[in-house]
C-alpha positions as MATLAB code, in Angstrom:
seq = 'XXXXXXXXXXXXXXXXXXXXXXXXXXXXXXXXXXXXXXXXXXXXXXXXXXXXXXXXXXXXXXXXXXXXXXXXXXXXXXXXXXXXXXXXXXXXXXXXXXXXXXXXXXXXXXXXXXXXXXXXXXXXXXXXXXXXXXXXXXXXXXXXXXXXXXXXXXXXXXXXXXXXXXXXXXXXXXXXXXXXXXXXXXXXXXXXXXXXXXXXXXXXXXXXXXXXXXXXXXXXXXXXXXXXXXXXXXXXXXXXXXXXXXXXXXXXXX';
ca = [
     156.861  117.961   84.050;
     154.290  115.737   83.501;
     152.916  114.525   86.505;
     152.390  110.788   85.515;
     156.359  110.834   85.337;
     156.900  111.436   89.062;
     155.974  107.663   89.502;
     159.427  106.530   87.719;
     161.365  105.097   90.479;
     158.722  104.571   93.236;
     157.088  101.354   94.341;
     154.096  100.112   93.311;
     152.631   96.719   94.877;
     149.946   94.896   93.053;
     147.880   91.735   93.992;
     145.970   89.593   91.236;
     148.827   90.685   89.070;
     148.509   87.122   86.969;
     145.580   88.273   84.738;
     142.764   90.812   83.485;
     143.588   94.369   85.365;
     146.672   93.305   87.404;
     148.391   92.473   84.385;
     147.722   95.059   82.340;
     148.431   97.203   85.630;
     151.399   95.575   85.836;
     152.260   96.432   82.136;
     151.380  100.057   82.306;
     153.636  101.241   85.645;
     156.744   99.310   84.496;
     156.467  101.113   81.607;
     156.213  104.297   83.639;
     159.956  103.083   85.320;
     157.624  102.103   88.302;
     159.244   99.189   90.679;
     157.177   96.878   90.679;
     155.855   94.033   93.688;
     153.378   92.012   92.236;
     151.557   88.356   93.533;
     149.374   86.038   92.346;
     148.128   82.677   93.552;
     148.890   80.894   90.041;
     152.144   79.309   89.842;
     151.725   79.504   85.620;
     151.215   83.194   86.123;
     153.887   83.540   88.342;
     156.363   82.051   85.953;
     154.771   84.390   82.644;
     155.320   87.280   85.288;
     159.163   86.954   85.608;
     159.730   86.295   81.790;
     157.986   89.207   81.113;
     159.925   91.331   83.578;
     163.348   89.792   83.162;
     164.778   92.253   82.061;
     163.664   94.422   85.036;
     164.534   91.753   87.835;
     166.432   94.367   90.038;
     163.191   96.841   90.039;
     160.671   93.796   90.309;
     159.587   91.875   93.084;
     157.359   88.522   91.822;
     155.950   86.327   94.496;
     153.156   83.284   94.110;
     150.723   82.937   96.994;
     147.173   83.969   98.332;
     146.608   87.241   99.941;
     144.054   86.351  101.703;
     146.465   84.298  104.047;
     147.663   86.268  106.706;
     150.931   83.980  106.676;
     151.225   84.922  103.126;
     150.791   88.429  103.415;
     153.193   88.880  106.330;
     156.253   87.108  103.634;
     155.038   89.148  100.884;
     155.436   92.486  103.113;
     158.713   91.170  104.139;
     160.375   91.032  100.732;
     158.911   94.111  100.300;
     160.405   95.789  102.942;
     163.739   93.811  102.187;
     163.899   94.298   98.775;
     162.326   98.207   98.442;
     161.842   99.218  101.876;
     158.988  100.395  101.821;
     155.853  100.794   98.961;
     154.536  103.914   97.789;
     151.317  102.490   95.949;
     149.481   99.439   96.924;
     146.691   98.540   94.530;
     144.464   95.837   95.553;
     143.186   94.468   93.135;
     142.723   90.212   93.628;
     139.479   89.231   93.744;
     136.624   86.429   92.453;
     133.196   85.823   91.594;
     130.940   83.338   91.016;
     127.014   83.224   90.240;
     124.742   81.651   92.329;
     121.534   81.739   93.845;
     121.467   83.205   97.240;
     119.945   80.401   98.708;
     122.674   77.727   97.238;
     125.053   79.811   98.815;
     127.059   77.676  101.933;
     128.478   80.204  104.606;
     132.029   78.428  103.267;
     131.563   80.006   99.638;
     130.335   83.057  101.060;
     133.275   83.631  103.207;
     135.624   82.598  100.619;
     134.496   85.735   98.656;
     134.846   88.203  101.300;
     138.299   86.584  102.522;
     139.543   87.078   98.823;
     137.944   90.275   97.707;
     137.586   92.178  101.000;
     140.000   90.276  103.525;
     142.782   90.785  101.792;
     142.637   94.443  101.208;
     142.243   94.477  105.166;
     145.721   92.565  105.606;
     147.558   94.171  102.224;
     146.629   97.857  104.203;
     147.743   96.615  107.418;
     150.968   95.278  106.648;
     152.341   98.347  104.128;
     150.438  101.380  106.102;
     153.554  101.552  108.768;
     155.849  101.641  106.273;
     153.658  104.652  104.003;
     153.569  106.282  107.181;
     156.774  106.531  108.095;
     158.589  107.491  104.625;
     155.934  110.541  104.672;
     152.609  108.719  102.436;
     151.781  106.878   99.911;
     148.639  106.428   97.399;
     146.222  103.169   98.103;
     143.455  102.046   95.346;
     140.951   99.638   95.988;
     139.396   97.444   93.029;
     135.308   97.949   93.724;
     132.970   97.457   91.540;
     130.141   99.146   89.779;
     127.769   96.109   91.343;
     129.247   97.323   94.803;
     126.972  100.260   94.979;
     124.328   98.300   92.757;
     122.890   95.471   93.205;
     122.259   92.104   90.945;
     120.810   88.621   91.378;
     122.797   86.044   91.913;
     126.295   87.603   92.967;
     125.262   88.135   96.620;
     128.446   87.612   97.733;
     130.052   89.120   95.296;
     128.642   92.477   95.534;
     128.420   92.113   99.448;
     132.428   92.247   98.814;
     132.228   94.630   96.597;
     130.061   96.800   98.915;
     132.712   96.431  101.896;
     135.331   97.689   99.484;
     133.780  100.759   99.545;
     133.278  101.112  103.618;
     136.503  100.138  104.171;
     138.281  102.670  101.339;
     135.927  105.636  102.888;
     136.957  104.666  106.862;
     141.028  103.959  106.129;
     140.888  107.594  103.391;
     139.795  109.506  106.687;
     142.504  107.615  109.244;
     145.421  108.118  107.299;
     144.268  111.569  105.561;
     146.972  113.282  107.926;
     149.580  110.688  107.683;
     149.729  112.214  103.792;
     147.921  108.425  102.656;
     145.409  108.803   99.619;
     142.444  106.122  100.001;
     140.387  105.748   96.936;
     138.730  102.909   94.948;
     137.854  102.433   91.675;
     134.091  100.624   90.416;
     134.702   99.564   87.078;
     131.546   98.901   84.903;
     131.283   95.315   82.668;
     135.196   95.409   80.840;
     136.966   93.324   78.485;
     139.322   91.449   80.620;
     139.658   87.509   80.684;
     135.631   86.655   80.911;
     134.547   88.657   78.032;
     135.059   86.465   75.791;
     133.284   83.811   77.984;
     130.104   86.179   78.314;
     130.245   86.864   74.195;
     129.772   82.907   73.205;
     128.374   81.601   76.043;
     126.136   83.829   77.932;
     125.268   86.162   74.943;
     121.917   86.957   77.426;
     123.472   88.392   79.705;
     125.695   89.653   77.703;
     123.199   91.617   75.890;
     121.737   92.672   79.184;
     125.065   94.076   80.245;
     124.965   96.208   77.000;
     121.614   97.579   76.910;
     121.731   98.497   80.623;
     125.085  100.565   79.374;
     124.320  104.557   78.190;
     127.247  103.765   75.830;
     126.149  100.488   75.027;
     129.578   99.151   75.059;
     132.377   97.137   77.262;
     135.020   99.321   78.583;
     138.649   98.781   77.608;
     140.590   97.596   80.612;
     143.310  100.494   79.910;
     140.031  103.102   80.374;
     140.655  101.311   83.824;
     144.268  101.502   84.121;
     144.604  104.989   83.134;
     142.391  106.119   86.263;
     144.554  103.947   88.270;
     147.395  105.744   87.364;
     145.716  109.411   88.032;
     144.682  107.871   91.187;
     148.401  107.396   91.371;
     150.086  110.642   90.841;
     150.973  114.087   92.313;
     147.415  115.163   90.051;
     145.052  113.076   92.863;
     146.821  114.488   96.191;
     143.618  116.238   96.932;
     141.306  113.633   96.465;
     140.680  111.203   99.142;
     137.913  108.324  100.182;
     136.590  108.567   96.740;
     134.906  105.482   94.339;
     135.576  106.371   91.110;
     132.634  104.970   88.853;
     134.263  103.751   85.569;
     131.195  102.000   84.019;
     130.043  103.698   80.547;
     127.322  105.496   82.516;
     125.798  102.381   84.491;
     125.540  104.086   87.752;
     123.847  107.077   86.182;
     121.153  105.069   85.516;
];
């Protein structure tokens, strides 16, 4: 058997499910007969969500709010729990940027990052470990970054995120290795998800940049993502822990 279809049936909870990799995420496991829990802080999203999955209500869980709430995250784990009793994959993958100069940067903005992109993995882990450890494990992936181990002006916060991602994926992979939990993270390079198009007419620079400081001096398709994510997923990854799994066209080669 193939060992991508051992993940028909199980849970799989995913945050930033609205847009870019979430969605297509989202797309890819239910068509794997994954159960799905997936949030997102847009109430437009929310509503695309369950039209898209309406005819999969009983194996989908849709919820609108922030998970970088702790009040939010402790409803979302409830219905969880209520509705699947427990997950067996938790991708976290919300998160924002913005570009800025370091020194226009407000300790407000700065902590907004971290609370999105970084917080929330801390309180998505803490509220569905129990439950992993208790039905016997369960496979975590953490949305990095390629800029997380490299570094770039004007995304200090960003990439300081980014960077924690990878601490925190290393620290939980070796806590929970004998609890039968899998703790990896993906980096993904420069992708075509919803601000490609935005870097093609209006920041064709740094656009250009992005593709000259490529070896295959090209975007990556956001299922060259997804299709890690769903190794990272399956029976084929049980021996691979506290890993960051560089999906960048060769950027951090360089």
């Amino acid at each position: 058997m193939n060992p991508v279809d051992g993940l028909k049936g199980k849970v799989c909870v995913i945050t930033g499910a609205g847009k870019g990799f979430g969605l297509d995420l989202a797309k890819l496991y239910n068509s794997r007969g994954t159960r799905l829990a997936l949030i997102t802080r847009s109430t437009e999203d929310v509503m695309a969500l369950r039209k898209l999955f309406s005819d999969d209500e009983d194996d989908t869980l849709i919820f609108e709010g922030d998970v970088s709430d702790p009040e939010t995250v402790e409803q979302f784990s409830n219905a969880i729990h209520e509705k699947f009793s427990a997950a067996n994959i938790l991708i976290n993958n919300a998160g924002m940027r913005f570009r800025k100069p370091f020194l226009e940067i407000d300790l407000e903005q700065f902590n907004e990052v971290l609370a999105c992109n970084l917080g929330s993995m801390f309180l998505m882990c803490r509220a569905l470990i129990p439950t992993m450890k208790e039905k016997g494990g369960g496979k975590i992936i953490n949305m990095s970054s390629v800029l997380g181990t490299n570094g770039l002006s004007d995304l200090s916060a960003y990439i300081t995120s980014k960077a924690g991602i990878v601490g925190l994926t290393k620290s939980l992979a070796i806590e929970f290795a004998q609890s039968n939990i899998n703790v990896n993270a993906i980096a993904p390079g420069f992708c075509k998800t919803s601000y490609y198009q935005d870097f093609q007419k209006n920041r064709h620079d740094l656009y250009q940049f992005t593709l000259d400081r490529t070896p295959m001096n090209r975007w990556g398709e956001s299922r060259e993502v997804s299709d890690v994510c769903l190794f990272l997923s399956s029976s084929m990854s049980d021996y691979i822990t506290g890993q960051v799994l560089h999906v960048d066209g060769g950027w951090s080669a360089c």
